[in-house]
Amino acid sequence: MILNLSSINSRKEIVQKLFRSIENWFGTQYVYGGKSKKGTDCSGFVAQVYKEVFDISLPRSVREQRKLGKLVSNKLEPGDLLFFKINDTVSHVGIYVFDSKFIHAASQGPSIGVTKSSLKEKYYKSRYVFAKRIITLPPYIKEKNTEKKSFKTLLNN
């Protein structure tokens, strides 16, 4: 299942909608098995954002989410799902946004709950396994560097 969004909205509109949705989740506490803004875990967060932004119902667990989409071996794009191996199994997921940053519901570490992290951080770099693309964004229009501007708020949170 890969959804091509090029005929629905412009890339700018889609990415801005994604960033707005994610911003509304910041600060949500981590709750294992949760999937609301009162408390969520990583797969619940991902599933809810995908439903809000793309109207796609993802499975509830990391185990099932990792089976979807296509492997991304080149440039990551906003909305790609990142999977991490924690305790010897692929058991954590986040949403890639921009510039090696991703948003996820962390259960431990310096920031617990929905937070932003970087693939360059030692902890996540050593546990990153693969990325999957569930949605295909319309092509990037070079003269309008709107993703970076829209993302500025996320980077500064």
PDB file of C-alpha atoms in Angstrom:
ATOM      1  CA  MET A   1       0.000   0.000   0.000  1.00  0.00           C
ATOM      2  CA  ILE A   2       1.555   3.259  -1.163  1.00  0.00           C
ATOM      3  CA  LEU A   3      -0.644   6.288  -1.640  1.00  0.00           C
ATOM      4  CA  ASN A   4       0.357   8.822  -4.300  1.00  0.00           C
ATOM      5  CA  LEU A   5      -0.795  12.251  -3.153  1.00  0.00           C
ATOM      6  CA  SER A   6       0.186  14.276  -6.231  1.00  0.00           C
ATOM      7  CA  SER A   7      -3.369  14.716  -7.466  1.00  0.00           C
ATOM      8  CA  ILE A   8      -4.787  15.647  -4.059  1.00  0.00           C
ATOM      9  CA  ASN A   9      -2.818  18.706  -2.897  1.00  0.00           C
ATOM     10  CA  SER A  10       0.474  20.413  -3.553  1.00  0.00           C
ATOM     11  CA  ARG A  11       3.556  19.137  -1.744  1.00  0.00           C
ATOM     12  CA  LYS A  12       3.619  22.371   0.260  1.00  0.00           C
ATOM     13  CA  GLU A  13       0.021  21.901   1.454  1.00  0.00           C
ATOM     14  CA  ILE A  14       0.582  18.266   2.390  1.00  0.00           C
ATOM     15  CA  VAL A  15       3.816  18.928   4.286  1.00  0.00           C
ATOM     16  CA  GLN A  16       2.322  21.926   6.107  1.00  0.00           C
ATOM     17  CA  LYS A  17      -0.677  19.814   7.138  1.00  0.00           C
ATOM     18  CA  LEU A  18       1.696  17.121   8.410  1.00  0.00           C
ATOM     19  CA  PHE A  19       3.742  19.644  10.405  1.00  0.00           C
ATOM     20  CA  ARG A  20       0.619  21.274  11.901  1.00  0.00           C
ATOM     21  CA  SER A  21      -0.711  17.903  12.985  1.00  0.00           C
ATOM     22  CA  ILE A  22       2.595  16.927  14.561  1.00  0.00           C
ATOM     23  CA  GLU A  23       2.897  20.272  16.376  1.00  0.00           C
ATOM     24  CA  ASN A  24      -0.448  19.580  18.056  1.00  0.00           C
ATOM     25  CA  TRP A  25       0.980  16.354  19.511  1.00  0.00           C
ATOM     26  CA  PHE A  26       4.090  17.859  21.132  1.00  0.00           C
ATOM     27  CA  GLY A  27       4.030  17.405  24.875  1.00  0.00           C
ATOM     28  CA  THR A  28       1.629  14.462  24.809  1.00  0.00           C
ATOM     29  CA  GLN A  29       2.745  12.059  27.520  1.00  0.00           C
ATOM     30  CA  TYR A  30       3.890   8.535  26.764  1.00  0.00           C
ATOM     31  CA  VAL A  31       1.319   5.884  27.640  1.00  0.00           C
ATOM     32  CA  TYR A  32       1.885   2.311  26.500  1.00  0.00           C
ATOM     33  CA  GLY A  33      -1.092   1.286  24.343  1.00  0.00           C
ATOM     34  CA  GLY A  34      -2.358   4.880  24.165  1.00  0.00           C
ATOM     35  CA  LYS A  35      -3.396   6.591  20.956  1.00  0.00           C
ATOM     36  CA  SER A  36      -4.811   9.953  21.997  1.00  0.00           C
ATOM     37  CA  LYS A  37      -3.463  13.348  22.990  1.00  0.00           C
ATOM     38  CA  LYS A  38      -4.084  12.354  26.616  1.00  0.00           C
ATOM     39  CA  GLY A  39      -1.366   9.721  26.189  1.00  0.00           C
ATOM     40  CA  THR A  40       0.140   7.702  23.353  1.00  0.00           C
ATOM     41  CA  ASP A  41       2.842   5.247  22.470  1.00  0.00           C
ATOM     42  CA  CYS A  42       4.947   5.402  19.298  1.00  0.00           C
ATOM     43  CA  SER A  43       2.727   3.327  17.005  1.00  0.00           C
ATOM     44  CA  GLY A  44      -0.438   4.979  18.326  1.00  0.00           C
ATOM     45  CA  PHE A  45       1.025   8.409  17.570  1.00  0.00           C
ATOM     46  CA  VAL A  46       2.031   7.377  14.039  1.00  0.00           C
ATOM     47  CA  ALA A  47      -1.368   5.812  13.345  1.00  0.00           C
ATOM     48  CA  GLN A  48      -3.264   8.881  14.582  1.00  0.00           C
ATOM     49  CA  VAL A  49      -1.147  11.352  12.574  1.00  0.00           C
ATOM     50  CA  TYR A  50      -1.577   9.268   9.412  1.00  0.00           C
ATOM     51  CA  LYS A  51      -5.331   9.184   9.963  1.00  0.00           C
ATOM     52  CA  GLU A  52      -5.498  12.972  10.613  1.00  0.00           C
ATOM     53  CA  VAL A  53      -3.253  14.016   7.742  1.00  0.00           C
ATOM     54  CA  PHE A  54      -3.629  11.386   5.035  1.00  0.00           C
ATOM     55  CA  ASP A  55      -6.907   9.667   6.017  1.00  0.00           C
ATOM     56  CA  ILE A  56      -5.023   6.364   6.088  1.00  0.00           C
ATOM     57  CA  SER A  57      -5.773   3.777   8.758  1.00  0.00           C
ATOM     58  CA  LEU A  58      -2.512   2.150   9.766  1.00  0.00           C
ATOM     59  CA  PRO A  59      -2.333  -0.965  11.907  1.00  0.00           C
ATOM     60  CA  ARG A  60      -1.928  -0.294  15.614  1.00  0.00           C
ATOM     61  CA  SER A  61       1.398  -2.053  16.268  1.00  0.00           C
ATOM     62  CA  VAL A  62       4.982  -1.460  15.144  1.00  0.00           C
ATOM     63  CA  ARG A  63       5.076  -5.130  14.138  1.00  0.00           C
ATOM     64  CA  GLU A  64       2.272  -4.541  11.606  1.00  0.00           C
ATOM     65  CA  GLN A  65       3.277  -1.003  10.553  1.00  0.00           C
ATOM     66  CA  ARG A  66       6.747  -2.180   9.531  1.00  0.00           C
ATOM     67  CA  LYS A  67       5.203  -4.501   6.923  1.00  0.00           C
ATOM     68  CA  LEU A  68       3.632  -1.610   4.993  1.00  0.00           C
ATOM     69  CA  GLY A  69       4.971   0.582   2.206  1.00  0.00           C
ATOM     70  CA  LYS A  70       8.252   0.296   0.391  1.00  0.00           C
ATOM     71  CA  LEU A  71      11.761   0.415   1.776  1.00  0.00           C
ATOM     72  CA  VAL A  72      13.472   3.764   1.374  1.00  0.00           C
ATOM     73  CA  SER A  73      17.124   3.376   0.528  1.00  0.00           C
ATOM     74  CA  ASN A  74      17.824   6.877  -0.712  1.00  0.00           C
ATOM     75  CA  LYS A  75      16.642  10.337   0.374  1.00  0.00           C
ATOM     76  CA  LEU A  76      14.111  10.388   3.208  1.00  0.00           C
ATOM     77  CA  GLU A  77      11.021  12.558   2.778  1.00  0.00           C
ATOM     78  CA  PRO A  78       8.550  14.093   5.233  1.00  0.00           C
ATOM     79  CA  GLY A  79       6.090  11.414   6.319  1.00  0.00           C
ATOM     80  CA  ASP A  80       8.431   8.436   5.916  1.00  0.00           C
ATOM     81  CA  LEU A  81       8.247   6.014   8.823  1.00  0.00           C
ATOM     82  CA  LEU A  82      11.515   5.268  10.628  1.00  0.00           C
ATOM     83  CA  PHE A  83      11.949   1.990  12.474  1.00  0.00           C
ATOM     84  CA  PHE A  84      14.340   1.289  15.313  1.00  0.00           C
ATOM     85  CA  LYS A  85      15.550  -1.876  17.003  1.00  0.00           C
ATOM     86  CA  ILE A  86      15.191  -1.575  20.767  1.00  0.00           C
ATOM     87  CA  ASN A  87      15.999  -4.601  22.950  1.00  0.00           C
ATOM     88  CA  ASP A  88      16.880  -6.850  19.972  1.00  0.00           C
ATOM     89  CA  THR A  89      13.625  -6.350  18.072  1.00  0.00           C
ATOM     90  CA  VAL A  90      12.176  -3.704  15.762  1.00  0.00           C
ATOM     91  CA  SER A  91       9.867  -2.119  18.291  1.00  0.00           C
ATOM     92  CA  HIS A  92       9.938   1.662  17.825  1.00  0.00           C
ATOM     93  CA  VAL A  93       8.618   3.921  15.055  1.00  0.00           C
ATOM     94  CA  GLY A  94       8.701   7.629  14.315  1.00  0.00           C
ATOM     95  CA  ILE A  95       7.797  10.015  11.502  1.00  0.00           C
ATOM     96  CA  TYR A  96      10.602  11.651   9.521  1.00  0.00           C
ATOM     97  CA  VAL A  97      10.143  15.383   9.040  1.00  0.00           C
ATOM     98  CA  PHE A  98      13.277  17.124   7.747  1.00  0.00           C
ATOM     99  CA  ASP A  99      17.036  17.494   8.134  1.00  0.00           C
ATOM    100  CA  SER A 100      17.594  14.134   9.922  1.00  0.00           C
ATOM    101  CA  LYS A 101      14.847  15.012  12.451  1.00  0.00           C
ATOM    102  CA  PHE A 102      11.936  12.771  13.324  1.00  0.00           C
ATOM    103  CA  ILE A 103       8.996  12.953  15.692  1.00  0.00           C
ATOM    104  CA  HIS A 104       8.045  10.048  17.934  1.00  0.00           C
ATOM    105  CA  ALA A 105       6.596   9.096  21.288  1.00  0.00           C
ATOM    106  CA  ALA A 106       9.596   8.282  23.459  1.00  0.00           C
ATOM    107  CA  SER A 107       9.160   6.001  26.461  1.00  0.00           C
ATOM    108  CA  GLN A 108      12.533   6.875  27.977  1.00  0.00           C
ATOM    109  CA  GLY A 109      15.413   9.295  27.624  1.00  0.00           C
ATOM    110  CA  PRO A 110      15.776  13.045  28.097  1.00  0.00           C
ATOM    111  CA  SER A 111      12.337  13.788  26.651  1.00  0.00           C
ATOM    112  CA  ILE A 112       9.529  11.348  27.374  1.00  0.00           C
ATOM    113  CA  GLY A 113       6.354  11.587  25.298  1.00  0.00           C
ATOM    114  CA  VAL A 114       5.919  13.081  21.835  1.00  0.00           C
ATOM    115  CA  THR A 115       9.175  14.803  21.019  1.00  0.00           C
ATOM    116  CA  LYS A 116      11.612  15.465  18.214  1.00  0.00           C
ATOM    117  CA  SER A 117      14.925  13.665  17.918  1.00  0.00           C
ATOM    118  CA  SER A 118      17.687  13.366  15.349  1.00  0.00           C
ATOM    119  CA  LEU A 119      18.980  10.382  13.431  1.00  0.00           C
ATOM    120  CA  LYS A 120      22.417  11.856  14.177  1.00  0.00           C
ATOM    121  CA  GLU A 121      22.012  11.278  17.928  1.00  0.00           C
ATOM    122  CA  LYS A 122      24.171   8.347  19.005  1.00  0.00           C
ATOM    123  CA  TYR A 123      21.260   6.471  20.598  1.00  0.00           C
ATOM    124  CA  TYR A 124      19.010   6.582  17.524  1.00  0.00           C
ATOM    125  CA  LYS A 125      21.809   6.295  14.976  1.00  0.00           C
ATOM    126  CA  SER A 126      22.905   2.984  16.516  1.00  0.00           C
ATOM    127  CA  ARG A 127      19.338   1.620  16.657  1.00  0.00           C
ATOM    128  CA  TYR A 128      17.991   2.802  13.287  1.00  0.00           C
ATOM    129  CA  VAL A 129      17.076  -0.170  11.076  1.00  0.00           C
ATOM    130  CA  PHE A 130      15.111   1.063   8.044  1.00  0.00           C
ATOM    131  CA  ALA A 131      12.583   3.534   6.669  1.00  0.00           C
ATOM    132  CA  LYS A 132       9.336   2.809   4.865  1.00  0.00           C
ATOM    133  CA  ARG A 133       7.422   5.112   2.525  1.00  0.00           C
ATOM    134  CA  ILE A 134       3.650   4.836   2.846  1.00  0.00           C
ATOM    135  CA  ILE A 135       2.777   7.990   0.922  1.00  0.00           C
ATOM    136  CA  THR A 136       4.433   9.505  -2.137  1.00  0.00           C
ATOM    137  CA  LEU A 137       4.575  13.288  -2.063  1.00  0.00           C
ATOM    138  CA  PRO A 138       4.306  15.371  -5.220  1.00  0.00           C
ATOM    139  CA  PRO A 139       7.676  16.484  -6.617  1.00  0.00           C
ATOM    140  CA  TYR A 140       9.662  19.114  -4.767  1.00  0.00           C
ATOM    141  CA  ILE A 141       9.633  22.516  -6.506  1.00  0.00           C
ATOM    142  CA  LYS A 142      13.107  23.958  -6.010  1.00  0.00           C
ATOM    143  CA  GLU A 143      12.231  27.658  -6.180  1.00  0.00           C
ATOM    144  CA  LYS A 144       9.824  27.284  -3.263  1.00  0.00           C
ATOM    145  CA  ASN A 145      11.796  26.061  -0.279  1.00  0.00           C
ATOM    146  CA  THR A 146       8.661  25.941   1.852  1.00  0.00           C
ATOM    147  CA  GLU A 147       9.347  22.680   3.668  1.00  0.00           C
ATOM    148  CA  LYS A 148      12.305  24.177   5.481  1.00  0.00           C
ATOM    149  CA  LYS A 149      10.355  27.328   6.384  1.00  0.00           C
ATOM    150  CA  SER A 150       7.336  25.326   7.572  1.00  0.00           C
ATOM    151  CA  PHE A 151       9.602  23.080   9.546  1.00  0.00           C
ATOM    152  CA  LYS A 152      11.347  25.949  11.297  1.00  0.00           C
ATOM    153  CA  THR A 153       8.731  25.929  14.061  1.00  0.00           C
ATOM    154  CA  LEU A 154       9.253  22.217  14.681  1.00  0.00           C
ATOM    155  CA  LEU A 155      13.023  22.663  14.941  1.00  0.00           C
ATOM    156  CA  ASN A 156      12.635  25.456  17.448  1.00  0.00           C
ATOM    157  CA  ASN A 157      10.238  23.598  19.764  1.00  0.00           C
TER     158      ASN A 157
END
